[in-house]
Amino acid sequence: MKPWVLGLTGGIGSGKSAVAACFAELGVLAVDADQVARFVVEPGQPALAEIADRYGSGILLADGRLDRTALRQRIFQLPEERKWLEQLLHPLIGAEVSSRLARAISPYAILESPLLIESGQFRTVDRVLVVDAPEALQLSRAMSRDKAGEAQIAAIMRTQASRDERLRHADDVLVNDGDLCSLRAQVERLHRFYLSLKGEAR
Ligand code: ADP
C-alpha cells in the first residue's frame, strides 16, 4: 500500500534535518524537497537542456552544471521568465518527489521542506509536523552550522513564513529546545503515534 505522507517543516535552524535523521533511524524514509529541486536541473536531466535552450549556454558553468547565480540574474524582475521556469520545474519536482515517496516501505514517509507552507506543498501531504524552536536558538544553531553571521541568518528568516503562520498549519508540533536526547525521545513518541494512525492520517 502507498505510504501516507507527513510534511516536515520549520524555520532555518529549527532542527528539521536533525528530526528527519531521527525518523530515518526508525526506518522512515525522508525525501528532501530542496535536494529534489537541485536534482531535476542536474546535467543529463531534461530540464537543464530546456533552460540552456532558452537562455543560451552562458547559463551553464564550465563543468556543465547550472549556474544558479547567472539564472537568478537572468530572471530577476522578469515575472514572465520566473513563471516559465516555475511551470517547467514544479511538475518535474512534484513527480520526482512522488516517485521517491512511493519507494518507502514504512507505513508513512516524510516530505522535508523548509518552504512547505510558503510553496503550497502542504496541500500535497496528509499531515504537517512543524519543528519549532525559539528564534534565538534557531539563530545560534544556524550560525554555527553554516559559519554565518547573525545578519545573514536573520535575512533568511525574514524570507520564511513567520512562526505563527507555520504553527497555524501544524497538525503536530515538535518543540526542539532541548538536547538531542530529548529530540530523539519526542520523535519516538510521534513515530508510535503515526504508526497507530494507519490510514487515518489521509
Ligand atoms: P534545519 O534543517 O531546520 O535548518 P538542522 O537540523 O540542520 O536545522 O539543525 C541546525 C543545527 O543545530 C545543526 O547543526 C544540528 O545538528 C543542530 N541541532 C539541531 N537540534 C539540536 C538539538 N536539539 N541539540 C543540539 N543541536 C541541535
Coordinates of C-alpha atoms and ligand atoms in Angstrom, one line a residue:
M1 CA 0.0 0.0 0.0
K2 CA 1.2 3.5 -0.7
P3 CA 2.5 5.2 2.4
W4 CA 0.7 8.3 3.7
V5 CA 2.9 11.4 3.7
L6 CA 4.0 13.6 6.6
G7 CA 5.1 17.1 5.7
L8 CA 8.0 18.2 7.9
T9 CA 8.9 21.9 8.1
G10 CA 10.3 24.6 10.3
G11 CA 12.4 27.7 10.1
I12 CA 16.1 27.7 9.3
G13 CA 18.0 26.1 12.3
S14 CA 14.9 24.8 13.9
G15 CA 16.2 21.2 13.5
K16 CA 14.3 19.8 10.5
S17 CA 17.3 17.8 9.3
A18 CA 18.0 16.5 12.8
V19 CA 14.4 15.4 13.1
A20 CA 14.4 13.7 9.7
A21 CA 17.6 11.9 10.7
C22 CA 15.9 10.6 13.9
F23 CA 12.9 9.3 11.8
A24 CA 15.4 7.7 9.4
E25 CA 17.0 5.8 12.3
L26 CA 13.5 4.4 12.9
G27 CA 13.2 3.3 9.3
V28 CA 11.1 6.1 8.0
L29 CA 12.1 7.4 4.5
A30 CA 12.5 11.2 4.3
V31 CA 12.6 12.9 0.9
D32 CA 14.3 16.4 1.0
A33 CA 12.4 18.8 -1.3
D34 CA 15.4 21.0 -1.7
Q35 CA 17.5 18.1 -2.8
V36 CA 14.9 17.1 -5.4
A37 CA 14.8 20.7 -6.7
R38 CA 18.6 20.5 -7.3
F39 CA 18.3 17.1 -8.8
V40 CA 15.9 18.0 -11.6
V41 CA 18.4 20.5 -13.0
E42 CA 21.4 18.3 -12.8
P43 CA 23.3 17.6 -16.0
G44 CA 21.5 14.9 -18.0
Q45 CA 18.1 15.9 -16.7
P46 CA 15.7 17.2 -19.4
A47 CA 15.0 20.5 -17.6
L48 CA 18.6 21.6 -17.8
A49 CA 18.6 21.2 -21.6
E50 CA 15.4 23.3 -21.8
I51 CA 16.9 26.0 -19.6
A52 CA 20.1 26.1 -21.8
D53 CA 17.9 26.2 -24.9
R54 CA 16.1 29.3 -23.6
Y55 CA 18.9 31.2 -22.1
G56 CA 22.0 30.0 -24.0
S57 CA 25.0 28.0 -22.8
G58 CA 26.1 31.1 -20.8
I59 CA 23.7 29.8 -18.2
L60 CA 26.0 26.7 -17.6
L61 CA 29.2 26.5 -15.6
A62 CA 32.4 25.2 -17.3
D63 CA 31.6 21.7 -15.9
G64 CA 28.1 21.7 -17.4
R65 CA 26.2 22.3 -14.2
L66 CA 23.6 25.1 -13.9
D67 CA 25.0 28.5 -13.0
R68 CA 22.3 29.4 -10.4
T69 CA 23.6 32.9 -10.0
A70 CA 23.5 33.6 -13.7
L71 CA 20.0 32.1 -13.9
R72 CA 18.8 34.3 -11.0
Q73 CA 20.3 37.4 -12.7
R74 CA 18.5 36.5 -16.0
I75 CA 15.1 36.1 -14.4
F76 CA 15.5 38.9 -11.8
Q77 CA 12.5 41.3 -12.1
L78 CA 11.1 39.3 -15.1
P79 CA 7.9 37.8 -13.9
E80 CA 7.2 36.1 -17.2
E81 CA 10.5 34.3 -17.1
R82 CA 10.1 33.2 -13.5
K83 CA 6.7 31.9 -14.5
W84 CA 8.2 29.9 -17.4
L85 CA 10.8 28.4 -15.0
E86 CA 8.2 27.5 -12.4
Q87 CA 6.0 25.9 -15.0
L88 CA 8.9 23.9 -16.2
L89 CA 10.2 22.8 -12.8
H90 CA 7.2 22.5 -10.5
P91 CA 5.7 19.5 -12.2
L92 CA 9.1 17.8 -12.5
I93 CA 9.8 18.3 -8.8
G94 CA 6.3 17.1 -7.9
A95 CA 6.7 13.9 -10.0
E96 CA 10.2 13.1 -8.6
V97 CA 9.0 13.7 -5.0
S98 CA 6.0 11.4 -5.5
S99 CA 8.1 8.7 -7.1
R100 CA 10.7 8.8 -4.3
L101 CA 8.0 8.8 -1.6
A102 CA 6.3 5.8 -3.2
R103 CA 9.5 3.8 -2.6
A104 CA 9.0 3.9 1.1
I105 CA 8.5 0.6 2.8
S106 CA 7.3 2.2 6.0
P107 CA 3.6 2.9 6.6
Y108 CA 4.3 6.6 6.2
A109 CA 7.0 8.7 4.5
I110 CA 8.3 12.2 5.1
L111 CA 8.5 15.2 2.8
E112 CA 11.0 17.6 4.4
S113 CA 10.7 21.1 3.0
P114 CA 11.7 24.4 4.5
L115 CA 9.1 26.1 2.4
L116 CA 6.3 23.6 2.8
I117 CA 3.9 26.3 3.8
E118 CA 5.2 29.2 1.6
S119 CA 5.2 27.0 -1.6
G120 CA 1.8 25.5 -1.0
Q121 CA 3.3 22.0 -0.9
F122 CA 1.5 21.5 2.4
R123 CA -1.6 20.8 0.3
T124 CA 0.0 17.7 -1.1
V125 CA 0.7 16.0 2.2
D126 CA -1.6 14.2 4.6
R127 CA -0.4 15.7 7.8
V128 CA 2.0 18.5 8.8
L129 CA 4.7 18.3 11.6
V130 CA 6.3 21.7 12.4
V131 CA 9.6 21.8 14.2
D132 CA 9.6 24.8 16.4
A133 CA 12.4 26.4 18.4
P134 CA 12.8 29.9 20.0
E135 CA 14.2 32.3 17.4
A136 CA 17.4 32.9 19.4
L137 CA 18.2 29.2 19.3
Q138 CA 17.4 29.0 15.6
L139 CA 19.8 31.8 15.0
S140 CA 22.7 30.4 17.1
R141 CA 22.3 26.8 15.7
A142 CA 22.2 28.0 12.1
M143 CA 25.1 30.4 12.6
S144 CA 27.3 27.7 14.0
R145 CA 26.2 25.1 11.4
D146 CA 26.7 27.5 8.4
K147 CA 29.6 29.5 9.8
A148 CA 27.5 32.5 9.0
G149 CA 26.9 35.9 10.7
E150 CA 23.7 36.8 12.5
A151 CA 22.6 39.3 9.8
Q152 CA 22.8 36.6 7.1
I153 CA 20.7 34.1 9.0
A154 CA 18.2 36.8 10.2
A155 CA 17.8 37.8 6.5
I156 CA 16.9 34.2 5.5
M157 CA 14.5 34.1 8.5
R158 CA 12.7 37.2 7.2
T159 CA 12.0 35.5 3.8
Q160 CA 10.4 32.5 5.5
A161 CA 6.9 32.2 6.9
S162 CA 6.5 33.6 10.4
R163 CA 6.4 31.2 13.3
D164 CA 2.7 31.9 13.9
E165 CA 1.9 31.3 10.3
R166 CA 3.7 28.0 10.3
L167 CA 2.1 26.9 13.5
R168 CA -1.3 27.6 12.1
H169 CA -0.8 24.9 9.5
A170 CA 0.6 22.4 12.0
D171 CA -1.2 19.1 12.9
D172 CA 1.7 18.3 15.3
V173 CA 4.4 20.5 16.8
L174 CA 7.8 19.3 18.0
V175 CA 9.5 21.8 20.2
N176 CA 13.2 21.4 19.7
D177 CA 14.5 23.5 22.6
G178 CA 16.4 20.8 24.5
D179 CA 19.3 18.4 23.7
L180 CA 19.4 15.7 21.0
C181 CA 18.3 13.1 23.5
S182 CA 15.1 14.9 24.2
L183 CA 14.6 15.4 20.4
R184 CA 15.0 11.7 19.8
A185 CA 12.5 10.9 22.6
Q186 CA 9.9 13.2 21.0
V187 CA 10.5 11.7 17.6
E188 CA 10.0 8.2 19.0
R189 CA 6.7 9.3 20.7
L190 CA 5.5 10.8 17.4
H191 CA 6.5 7.7 15.5
R192 CA 4.5 5.4 17.7
F193 CA 1.5 7.8 17.3
Y194 CA 1.9 7.9 13.5
L195 CA 2.1 4.1 13.3
S196 CA -1.2 3.9 15.3
L197 CA -2.9 6.2 12.7
K198 CA -2.6 3.6 9.9
G199 CA -4.7 5.1 7.0
E200 CA -6.5 7.6 9.2
A201 CA -4.0 10.4 8.5
R202 CA -5.3 10.7 5.0
Ligands
ADP1 P1 17.3 22.9 9.8 O1 17.4 21.7 8.9 O2 15.9 23.1 10.4 O3 17.9 24.1 9.2 P2 19.3 21.4 11.4 O4 18.6 20.1 11.7 O5 20.4 21.4 10.4 O6 18.2 22.6 11.1 O7 19.8 22.0 12.8 C1 20.7 23.1 12.8 C2 21.9 22.8 13.7 O8 21.6 22.6 15.0 C3 22.6 21.5 13.2 O9 24.0 21.7 13.3 C4 22.1 20.5 14.2 O10 23.0 19.4 14.4 C5 21.9 21.3 15.5 N1 20.8 20.9 16.3 C6 19.5 20.6 16.0 N2 18.8 20.3 17.0 C7 19.6 20.2 18.1 C8 19.4 19.9 19.5 N3 18.3 19.5 20.0 N4 20.5 19.9 20.3 C9 21.7 20.3 19.8 N5 22.0 20.6 18.5 C10 20.9 20.6 17.6

